[in-house]
CSV table of C-alpha atoms in Angstrom, one decimal:
chain,number,residue,atom,x,y,z
V,119,UNK,CA,233.3,309.9,-72.2
V,120,UNK,CA,229.4,309.4,-71.7
V,121,UNK,CA,228.5,311.1,-68.1
V,122,UNK,CA,226.0,308.1,-67.7
V,123,UNK,CA,226.3,308.2,-63.9
V,124,UNK,CA,227.8,311.0,-61.5
V,125,UNK,CA,227.5,309.6,-57.7
V,126,UNK,CA,229.5,313.2,-55.6
V,127,UNK,CA,225.8,314.8,-57.4
V,128,UNK,CA,224.6,316.2,-54.4
V,129,UNK,CA,220.9,313.7,-53.4
V,130,UNK,CA,218.9,317.1,-52.6
V,131,UNK,CA,220.0,318.8,-56.5
V,132,UNK,CA,219.6,315.4,-58.5
V,133,UNK,CA,216.1,315.5,-56.7
V,134,UNK,CA,215.4,318.3,-57.4
V,135,UNK,CA,212.6,318.1,-60.3
V,136,UNK,CA,210.3,316.1,-57.6
V,137,UNK,CA,209.0,319.5,-56.1
V,138,UNK,CA,207.2,319.9,-60.0
V,139,UNK,CA,205.2,316.0,-60.8
V,140,UNK,CA,202.6,317.0,-61.7
V,141,UNK,CA,198.5,316.0,-60.3
V,142,UNK,CA,198.2,312.5,-62.0
V,143,UNK,CA,193.8,312.9,-60.7
V,144,UNK,CA,194.2,315.9,-64.2
V,145,UNK,CA,192.2,314.6,-66.9
V,146,UNK,CA,195.2,314.9,-69.4
V,147,UNK,CA,197.1,312.5,-66.7
V,148,UNK,CA,194.4,310.2,-66.6
V,149,UNK,CA,194.1,310.4,-70.1
V,150,UNK,CA,197.2,309.5,-71.3
V,151,UNK,CA,197.4,306.5,-68.8
V,152,UNK,CA,194.6,304.6,-70.3
V,153,UNK,CA,196.0,305.3,-74.4
V,154,UNK,CA,198.8,303.3,-76.3
V,155,UNK,CA,200.9,304.9,-78.3
V,156,UNK,CA,198.3,305.6,-80.6
V,157,UNK,CA,195.4,306.4,-78.4
V,158,UNK,CA,197.6,309.1,-77.4
V,159,UNK,CA,198.9,309.7,-80.8
V,160,UNK,CA,195.3,310.4,-82.2
V,161,UNK,CA,194.2,313.0,-78.5
V,162,UNK,CA,196.1,314.7,-81.3
V,163,UNK,CA,195.8,314.2,-85.0
V,164,UNK,CA,192.0,313.3,-84.5
V,165,UNK,CA,191.2,315.7,-80.9
V,166,UNK,CA,193.7,318.7,-81.3
V,167,UNK,CA,194.5,318.1,-78.0
V,168,UNK,CA,197.0,320.4,-76.8
V,169,UNK,CA,196.2,322.7,-79.7
V,170,UNK,CA,199.5,324.1,-79.5
V,171,UNK,CA,200.4,321.0,-80.8
V,172,UNK,CA,198.7,320.0,-83.3
V,173,UNK,CA,198.9,323.7,-85.0
V,174,UNK,CA,202.8,323.4,-84.7
V,175,UNK,CA,202.1,319.8,-86.6
V,176,UNK,CA,200.6,320.6,-89.1
V,177,UNK,CA,203.1,323.0,-89.2
V,178,UNK,CA,205.6,320.4,-90.1
V,179,UNK,CA,203.7,318.5,-92.0
V,180,UNK,CA,203.9,321.8,-95.0
V,181,UNK,CA,207.5,322.5,-94.4
V,182,UNK,CA,208.0,318.2,-95.2
V,183,UNK,CA,206.7,319.8,-98.6
V,184,UNK,CA,209.5,321.9,-99.5
V,185,UNK,CA,212.1,319.4,-101.6
V,186,UNK,CA,215.3,319.1,-99.0
V,187,UNK,CA,218.1,321.6,-99.5
V,188,UNK,CA,219.4,321.3,-95.4
V,189,UNK,CA,220.2,324.3,-93.3
V,190,UNK,CA,222.8,327.6,-93.9
V,191,UNK,CA,224.2,330.2,-91.9
V,192,UNK,CA,221.7,332.8,-95.8
V,193,UNK,CA,219.6,330.9,-97.4
V,194,UNK,CA,223.0,329.7,-99.6
V,195,UNK,CA,223.9,326.0,-99.7
V,196,UNK,CA,227.8,326.1,-99.3
V,197,UNK,CA,229.6,323.2,-102.1
V,198,UNK,CA,232.6,321.2,-101.9
V,199,UNK,CA,232.1,320.9,-98.2
V,200,UNK,CA,231.2,317.6,-97.4
V,201,UNK,CA,233.5,314.6,-99.8
V,202,UNK,CA,233.9,310.4,-100.1
V,203,UNK,CA,236.7,308.8,-97.6
V,204,UNK,CA,237.4,306.4,-95.9
V,205,UNK,CA,236.0,307.1,-91.5
V,206,UNK,CA,237.3,303.0,-90.2
V,207,UNK,CA,233.8,302.1,-89.1
V,208,UNK,CA,232.8,298.8,-89.3
V,209,UNK,CA,230.7,298.1,-91.9
V,210,UNK,CA,230.7,294.5,-91.9
V,211,UNK,CA,229.5,294.7,-88.8
V,212,UNK,CA,227.1,297.1,-88.3
V,213,UNK,CA,225.7,294.8,-92.2
V,214,UNK,CA,225.5,291.6,-90.8
V,215,UNK,CA,223.5,293.6,-87.4
V,216,UNK,CA,220.3,295.0,-90.1
V,217,UNK,CA,220.2,291.5,-92.1
V,218,UNK,CA,219.6,289.9,-88.2
V,219,UNK,CA,217.0,292.4,-87.5
V,220,UNK,CA,215.6,292.1,-91.8
V,221,UNK,CA,215.8,288.3,-91.3
V,222,UNK,CA,213.2,288.3,-88.8
V,223,UNK,CA,210.6,290.6,-90.0
V,224,UNK,CA,207.8,289.4,-90.8
V,225,UNK,CA,206.9,290.6,-94.8
V,226,UNK,CA,204.4,293.1,-93.6
V,227,UNK,CA,206.9,294.6,-91.1
V,228,UNK,CA,209.3,294.4,-94.0
V,229,UNK,CA,206.9,296.7,-96.1
V,230,UNK,CA,206.7,298.9,-93.8
V,231,UNK,CA,210.2,299.1,-92.1
V,232,UNK,CA,212.6,298.5,-96.0
V,233,UNK,CA,212.4,302.2,-97.3
V,234,UNK,CA,214.0,303.3,-100.3
V,235,UNK,CA,217.2,305.5,-99.3
V,236,UNK,CA,215.1,308.2,-100.7
V,237,UNK,CA,212.2,308.2,-99.0
V,238,UNK,CA,211.1,311.4,-97.8
V,239,UNK,CA,210.1,309.2,-94.4
V,240,UNK,CA,213.9,310.2,-93.8
V,241,UNK,CA,213.1,314.0,-92.2
V,242,UNK,CA,209.6,313.5,-90.7
V,243,UNK,CA,211.7,312.2,-87.2
V,244,UNK,CA,210.7,314.6,-84.7
V,245,UNK,CA,211.0,314.9,-80.8
V,246,UNK,CA,207.0,314.9,-78.7
V,247,UNK,CA,206.2,311.7,-77.5
V,248,UNK,CA,203.3,311.2,-79.6
V,249,UNK,CA,203.7,309.0,-83.1
V,250,UNK,CA,203.5,310.6,-85.7
V,251,UNK,CA,205.1,308.9,-88.5
V,252,UNK,CA,204.0,305.0,-87.1
V,253,UNK,CA,207.0,304.1,-89.9
V,254,UNK,CA,209.4,300.9,-89.4
V,255,UNK,CA,209.2,298.8,-86.0
V,256,UNK,CA,208.2,299.9,-83.0
V,257,UNK,CA,210.8,298.7,-79.7
V,258,UNK,CA,207.3,297.7,-77.4
V,259,UNK,CA,205.9,295.9,-79.4
V,260,UNK,CA,208.1,293.5,-81.4
V,261,UNK,CA,208.8,290.4,-79.7
V,262,UNK,CA,212.4,290.0,-77.3
V,263,UNK,CA,214.1,288.9,-79.2
V,264,UNK,CA,213.3,291.0,-82.9
V,265,UNK,CA,214.7,294.2,-80.3
V,266,UNK,CA,217.4,292.8,-78.9
V,267,UNK,CA,218.9,292.5,-83.0
V,268,UNK,CA,217.6,296.3,-83.5
V,269,UNK,CA,219.6,297.6,-80.3
V,270,UNK,CA,222.4,295.4,-81.6
V,271,UNK,CA,222.0,298.2,-86.0
V,272,UNK,CA,222.9,300.2,-82.6
V,273,UNK,CA,226.1,298.6,-81.1
V,274,UNK,CA,227.1,297.6,-84.2
V,275,UNK,CA,227.0,300.7,-85.7
V,276,UNK,CA,228.1,304.1,-82.7
V,277,UNK,CA,230.6,304.8,-80.5
V,278,UNK,CA,231.0,302.7,-77.3
V,279,UNK,CA,229.6,306.4,-75.1
V,280,UNK,CA,227.5,306.9,-77.7
V,281,UNK,CA,225.4,303.8,-77.0
V,282,UNK,CA,225.8,304.4,-73.8
V,283,UNK,CA,224.3,308.1,-74.3
V,284,UNK,CA,221.7,306.2,-76.4
V,285,UNK,CA,220.7,303.8,-73.6
V,286,UNK,CA,220.5,307.0,-71.2
V,287,UNK,CA,218.3,308.5,-72.6
V,288,UNK,CA,215.9,305.3,-73.3
V,289,UNK,CA,216.3,304.6,-69.3
V,290,UNK,CA,215.5,308.1,-68.5
V,291,UNK,CA,212.2,308.7,-70.9
V,292,UNK,CA,211.6,304.9,-69.2
V,293,UNK,CA,211.7,306.2,-65.8
V,294,UNK,CA,209.4,309.8,-67.2
V,295,UNK,CA,206.4,307.2,-67.7
V,296,UNK,CA,206.6,305.7,-64.6
V,297,UNK,CA,207.1,309.4,-62.4
V,298,UNK,CA,203.5,310.5,-65.3
V,299,UNK,CA,202.1,306.6,-65.4
V,300,UNK,CA,203.1,305.7,-68.8
V,301,UNK,CA,204.3,303.6,-68.8
V,302,UNK,CA,202.5,302.6,-72.3
V,303,UNK,CA,203.2,305.8,-74.1
V,304,UNK,CA,207.2,306.9,-72.1
V,305,UNK,CA,209.0,303.3,-71.8
V,306,UNK,CA,212.8,302.0,-72.2
V,307,UNK,CA,211.5,300.8,-75.7
V,308,UNK,CA,208.9,303.5,-77.0
V,309,UNK,CA,210.9,304.1,-80.5
V,310,UNK,CA,210.4,303.2,-83.6
V,311,UNK,CA,213.4,301.6,-86.4
V,312,UNK,CA,213.0,301.1,-90.3
V,313,UNK,CA,216.0,301.1,-92.7
V,314,UNK,CA,216.2,303.3,-95.7
V,315,UNK,CA,217.9,300.9,-98.6
V,316,UNK,CA,218.8,297.4,-98.3
V,317,UNK,CA,221.9,296.6,-96.0
V,318,UNK,CA,225.2,296.5,-97.9
V,319,UNK,CA,228.9,297.3,-97.4
V,320,UNK,CA,228.9,299.1,-101.1
V,321,UNK,CA,226.6,300.8,-101.8
V,322,UNK,CA,224.9,304.1,-100.0
V,323,UNK,CA,221.5,302.8,-97.1
V,324,UNK,CA,221.0,303.8,-93.8
V,325,UNK,CA,218.3,304.3,-90.1
V,326,UNK,CA,216.5,305.8,-88.8
V,327,UNK,CA,215.9,305.8,-84.3
V,328,UNK,CA,213.4,308.2,-83.2
V,329,UNK,CA,211.6,308.9,-80.4
V,330,UNK,CA,211.4,310.6,-77.7
V,331,UNK,CA,213.9,312.6,-76.7
V,332,UNK,CA,216.0,310.6,-79.5
V,333,UNK,CA,216.3,310.6,-82.9
V,334,UNK,CA,219.1,310.1,-84.8
V,335,UNK,CA,219.1,309.4,-88.2
V,336,UNK,CA,221.8,306.9,-89.7
V,337,UNK,CA,223.9,306.8,-93.5
V,338,UNK,CA,226.2,304.6,-94.4
V,339,UNK,CA,228.0,304.0,-97.3
V,340,UNK,CA,231.5,301.4,-97.0
V,341,UNK,CA,233.1,303.2,-94.6
V,342,UNK,CA,231.7,306.4,-93.9
V,343,UNK,CA,229.1,307.5,-92.1
V,344,UNK,CA,227.0,310.6,-90.5
V,345,UNK,CA,225.4,311.2,-87.8
V,346,UNK,CA,223.2,313.9,-88.4
V,347,UNK,CA,220.3,315.5,-88.0
V,348,UNK,CA,220.4,313.8,-84.0
V,349,UNK,CA,217.8,314.9,-81.7
V,350,UNK,CA,218.9,313.5,-77.7
V,351,UNK,CA,217.1,315.5,-74.1
V,352,UNK,CA,216.6,314.3,-70.9
V,353,UNK,CA,213.4,315.4,-68.5
V,354,UNK,CA,214.3,314.8,-65.7
V,355,UNK,CA,218.1,314.5,-67.3
V,356,UNK,CA,218.7,312.0,-64.1
V,357,UNK,CA,216.9,308.7,-62.7
V,358,UNK,CA,217.0,309.0,-59.2
V,359,UNK,CA,215.4,305.0,-58.0
V,360,UNK,CA,214.9,302.3,-58.7
V,361,UNK,CA,217.2,299.7,-61.1
V,362,UNK,CA,219.3,302.1,-63.1
V,363,UNK,CA,219.6,305.6,-60.5
V,364,UNK,CA,221.7,306.8,-60.9
V,365,UNK,CA,221.9,308.0,-65.0
V,366,UNK,CA,222.3,310.9,-66.2
V,367,UNK,CA,222.9,312.6,-69.5
V,368,UNK,CA,224.1,315.7,-71.0
V,369,UNK,CA,226.1,317.3,-68.2
V,370,UNK,CA,229.7,317.3,-70.0
V,371,UNK,CA,227.6,319.3,-72.8
V,372,UNK,CA,225.7,321.7,-69.8
V,373,UNK,CA,229.3,322.5,-68.1
V,374,UNK,CA,231.4,323.2,-70.8
V,375,UNK,CA,228.9,325.3,-72.4
V,376,UNK,CA,229.0,327.5,-69.3
V,377,UNK,CA,232.8,327.2,-68.8
V,378,UNK,CA,232.5,328.6,-71.5
V,379,UNK,CA,231.0,331.7,-70.7
V,380,UNK,CA,232.6,332.7,-67.7
V,381,UNK,CA,235.8,332.8,-68.9
V,382,UNK,CA,235.3,335.2,-70.9
V,383,UNK,CA,235.5,339.0,-70.2
V,384,UNK,CA,233.0,340.7,-70.0
V,385,UNK,CA,233.5,342.5,-73.2
V,386,UNK,CA,233.1,339.4,-75.0
V,387,UNK,CA,230.4,337.7,-73.0
V,388,UNK,CA,228.0,340.4,-73.4
V,389,UNK,CA,229.0,339.8,-77.2
V,390,UNK,CA,228.2,336.6,-76.9
V,391,UNK,CA,224.5,337.3,-74.9
V,392,UNK,CA,221.7,337.5,-77.5
V,393,UNK,CA,219.3,338.0,-75.9
V,394,UNK,CA,219.7,338.2,-71.8
V,395,UNK,CA,215.7,336.9,-70.9
V,396,UNK,CA,215.0,332.6,-71.4
V,397,UNK,CA,212.4,334.4,-73.7
V,398,UNK,CA,213.0,337.5,-73.8
V,399,UNK,CA,210.8,340.0,-74.7
V,400,UNK,CA,213.2,341.6,-77.3
V,401,UNK,CA,212.7,337.9,-79.5
V,402,UNK,CA,211.5,338.6,-82.7
V,403,UNK,CA,208.0,336.8,-83.6
V,404,UNK,CA,208.6,332.5,-84.2
V,405,UNK,CA,212.3,333.0,-81.7
V,406,UNK,CA,210.1,331.3,-78.9
V,407,UNK,CA,207.9,328.7,-79.4
V,408,UNK,CA,206.2,326.1,-76.8
V,409,UNK,CA,207.7,323.0,-78.1
V,410,UNK,CA,211.9,323.5,-79.6
V,411,UNK,CA,211.5,326.4,-76.9
V,412,UNK,CA,215.0,328.0,-78.4
V,413,UNK,CA,216.3,326.0,-80.3
V,414,UNK,CA,216.1,327.3,-84.5
V,415,UNK,CA,217.3,323.9,-85.9
V,416,UNK,CA,214.7,321.4,-84.8
V,417,UNK,CA,212.1,318.5,-86.3
V,418,UNK,CA,210.9,319.3,-89.6
V,419,UNK,CA,213.7,322.7,-89.9
V,420,UNK,CA,215.6,320.9,-92.7
V,421,UNK,CA,215.5,324.0,-94.4
V,422,UNK,CA,216.1,326.6,-92.3
V,423,UNK,CA,218.4,329.8,-92.2
V,424,UNK,CA,219.9,330.6,-88.9
V,425,UNK,CA,222.4,333.2,-89.6
V,426,UNK,CA,225.4,333.4,-87.4
V,427,UNK,CA,225.1,335.3,-83.7
V,428,UNK,CA,227.6,335.9,-81.1
V,429,UNK,CA,231.6,335.6,-80.9
V,430,UNK,CA,234.3,334.0,-82.7
V,431,UNK,CA,235.6,330.9,-81.3
V,432,UNK,CA,238.6,331.4,-83.6
V,433,UNK,CA,240.1,334.6,-81.6
V,434,UNK,CA,238.9,333.2,-78.6
V,435,UNK,CA,242.9,332.1,-76.6
V,436,UNK,CA,243.7,328.7,-77.0
V,437,UNK,CA,242.0,327.2,-74.1
V,438,UNK,CA,239.1,328.7,-74.8
V,439,UNK,CA,239.2,327.1,-78.0
V,440,UNK,CA,239.6,323.8,-76.6
V,441,UNK,CA,236.6,324.2,-74.7
V,442,UNK,CA,234.9,324.5,-77.1
V,443,UNK,CA,236.8,322.2,-79.0
V,444,UNK,CA,235.7,319.4,-76.2
V,445,UNK,CA,231.8,321.1,-76.4
V,446,UNK,CA,231.7,319.7,-79.7
V,447,UNK,CA,233.5,316.4,-79.5
V,448,UNK,CA,230.2,315.4,-76.9
V,449,UNK,CA,228.2,316.4,-80.0
V,450,UNK,CA,229.6,313.9,-82.2
V,451,UNK,CA,230.4,311.3,-79.7
V,452,UNK,CA,227.5,308.9,-81.0
V,453,UNK,CA,229.8,308.5,-83.9
V,454,UNK,CA,233.2,305.4,-83.8
V,455,UNK,CA,236.1,306.9,-82.8
V,456,UNK,CA,238.4,307.1,-86.8
V,457,UNK,CA,235.3,309.4,-87.7
V,458,UNK,CA,234.9,311.4,-84.7
V,459,UNK,CA,238.0,312.0,-84.8
V,460,UNK,CA,237.6,313.4,-88.1
V,461,UNK,CA,234.7,314.8,-88.3
V,462,UNK,CA,236.0,316.9,-85.2
V,463,UNK,CA,239.4,318.3,-86.9
V,464,UNK,CA,237.0,319.5,-90.0
V,465,UNK,CA,235.4,321.2,-87.3
V,466,UNK,CA,238.5,322.5,-85.6
V,467,UNK,CA,239.1,324.1,-89.4
V,468,UNK,CA,237.2,326.0,-89.6
V,469,UNK,CA,236.7,328.1,-85.9
V,470,UNK,CA,237.2,331.0,-88.0
V,471,UNK,CA,233.6,330.3,-88.9
V,472,UNK,CA,232.2,328.8,-85.9
V,473,UNK,CA,230.3,331.8,-83.8
V,474,UNK,CA,229.2,330.8,-80.0
V,475,UNK,CA,226.1,332.5,-79.1
V,476,UNK,CA,225.0,332.2,-75.9
V,477,UNK,CA,221.0,333.1,-74.1
V,478,UNK,CA,220.4,333.2,-70.4
V,479,UNK,CA,222.7,334.1,-67.4
V,480,UNK,CA,225.5,332.4,-66.8
V,481,UNK,CA,225.6,332.2,-63.3
V,482,UNK,CA,226.3,328.0,-61.3
V,483,UNK,CA,222.6,328.2,-61.0
V,484,UNK,CA,221.0,330.2,-63.7
V,485,UNK,CA,219.3,328.3,-66.8
V,486,UNK,CA,220.4,328.6,-70.5
V,487,UNK,CA,221.2,328.6,-74.4
V,488,UNK,CA,224.0,328.1,-76.8
V,489,UNK,CA,225.0,327.7,-80.2
V,490,UNK,CA,228.0,326.5,-81.3
V,491,UNK,CA,227.9,327.8,-85.5
V,492,UNK,CA,230.5,326.8,-88.0
V,493,UNK,CA,229.6,326.5,-91.8
V,494,UNK,CA,230.1,322.1,-91.0
V,495,UNK,CA,228.4,322.0,-87.5
V,496,UNK,CA,225.4,323.2,-85.1
V,497,UNK,CA,225.3,321.8,-82.0
V,498,UNK,CA,222.4,323.3,-80.3
V,499,UNK,CA,222.0,323.5,-76.0
V,500,UNK,CA,218.8,323.9,-74.3
V,501,UNK,CA,217.4,324.2,-70.5
V,502,UNK,CA,213.2,324.4,-70.6
V,503,UNK,CA,210.6,325.1,-69.1
V,504,UNK,CA,208.3,321.2,-67.9
V,505,UNK,CA,206.5,319.4,-71.0
V,506,UNK,CA,205.3,316.6,-68.1
V,507,UNK,CA,206.9,318.4,-65.2
V,508,UNK,CA,205.5,321.4,-64.0
V,509,UNK,CA,207.6,323.9,-63.3
V,510,UNK,CA,206.9,326.9,-66.1
V,511,UNK,CA,210.5,328.3,-65.8
V,512,UNK,CA,213.7,327.0,-67.5
V,513,UNK,CA,215.1,324.6,-65.0
V,514,UNK,CA,218.4,322.6,-65.7
V,515,UNK,CA,216.4,319.5,-65.8
V,516,UNK,CA,215.4,319.1,-68.5
V,517,UNK,CA,217.3,319.8,-71.6
V,518,UNK,CA,217.0,318.9,-75.0
V,519,UNK,CA,220.7,318.9,-77.4
V,520,UNK,CA,220.4,318.9,-81.3
V,521,UNK,CA,223.2,318.2,-83.7
V,522,UNK,CA,222.8,320.0,-87.9
V,523,UNK,CA,225.7,319.1,-90.2
V,524,UNK,CA,224.5,322.7,-92.7
V,525,UNK,CA,224.2,323.0,-96.1
V,526,UNK,CA,223.7,319.7,-97.2
V,527,UNK,CA,224.5,317.7,-94.9
V,528,UNK,CA,222.4,316.2,-93.1
V,529,UNK,CA,221.0,312.8,-93.9
V,530,UNK,CA,223.7,312.2,-94.9
V,531,UNK,CA,223.2,314.2,-98.6
V,532,UNK,CA,226.0,316.7,-99.3
V,533,UNK,CA,227.6,312.7,-100.3
V,534,UNK,CA,224.9,311.2,-102.2
V,535,UNK,CA,225.9,313.3,-105.9
V,536,UNK,CA,229.2,311.5,-105.4
V,537,UNK,CA,228.2,307.9,-104.7
V,538,UNK,CA,229.4,305.7,-107.5
V,539,UNK,CA,226.4,305.2,-109.9
V,540,UNK,CA,224.9,301.7,-111.5
V,541,UNK,CA,225.8,300.9,-114.8
V,542,UNK,CA,222.7,302.9,-117.3
V,543,UNK,CA,223.9,301.2,-120.2
V,544,UNK,CA,222.1,297.8,-120.5
V,545,UNK,CA,222.3,295.5,-123.9
V,546,UNK,CA,220.1,291.9,-123.5
V,547,UNK,CA,222.4,289.4,-124.7
V,548,UNK,CA,219.6,286.2,-124.2
């Protein structure tokens, strides 16, 4: 279940982030307060501020020029892992919800929102709050009716728990905007929605929903769904005041990851831990960066080679494998129940080729990173240092999580060549 509230949490622990609130009189925050999303984006694209993120943005543009291959462990895509199947997705309901959006679009909105099924814009999502890919419609700039229709697409598509988790991330983003005086950039509706292909019960299509700390890529074909890649994060990961007080996300992933690591015997802990420090001197260049920090599969890393590290899940005890399964279930939470069940079975069938690795300490209060990786799924969890908050070291109240489907599975790519094609022959008989 999605962990949206945790009433038993120690109030002092819940509000630990407050000792790291920034000085809002500094130029960064006074400028941020004066800008809307587009003005804020120009600070990066035109003024190159901050320079490290501008450099990363330019690198992302280079990565986008590569044709899509998919994340792999060795640079070679493994074929035959993903098949067309009935996953019980309520496609009629989802199509009706998407058509309710289309019916309200102006011609200009439709032109920027309904893109080709193979558009490279699938790959231009990113987590930072800067609006770097201004595609589709932005929820805080449209009518309440159209905004409700977009959220209706999410609600029709995702599981109940998955939708609650997404809404939780959006509400926490709004709370962050309140904390740093930047509600025009960071709010519960500062997200863009784009359609790829025309909604159909028989042809492939999909959509992207992206913004700060919530990026979802959804591919649909008949009764089958792929929600991958996705990014979900929170800074802080709890709301401690206001109308959404008690909202809290990503705690189950955190708790189960730590439980798995703490339950290993010392020899396996040593083998699983690839770096003892969160920013370890032993890390090679590129293993840590300002934006993704320890994550390997973030925005634009569609073709990254991520070698297996750590220990094999299939060699652990039955109880430990059950914990790993519980972690993966959280990472598949956005999927409707039947699709989630099938994807989880796919992942379990690969446990003998599934690796669990760790960075950092594994005491109750230690920040950490972990990854579960197999030929069919990659799940990453990371405690981050502050971006808006001022903690210079990773803290448990700032969390980033990512899911990838390797070997061409992202964006439903591996399924596309298996989809029935339009008849090529044509004879005019007029």
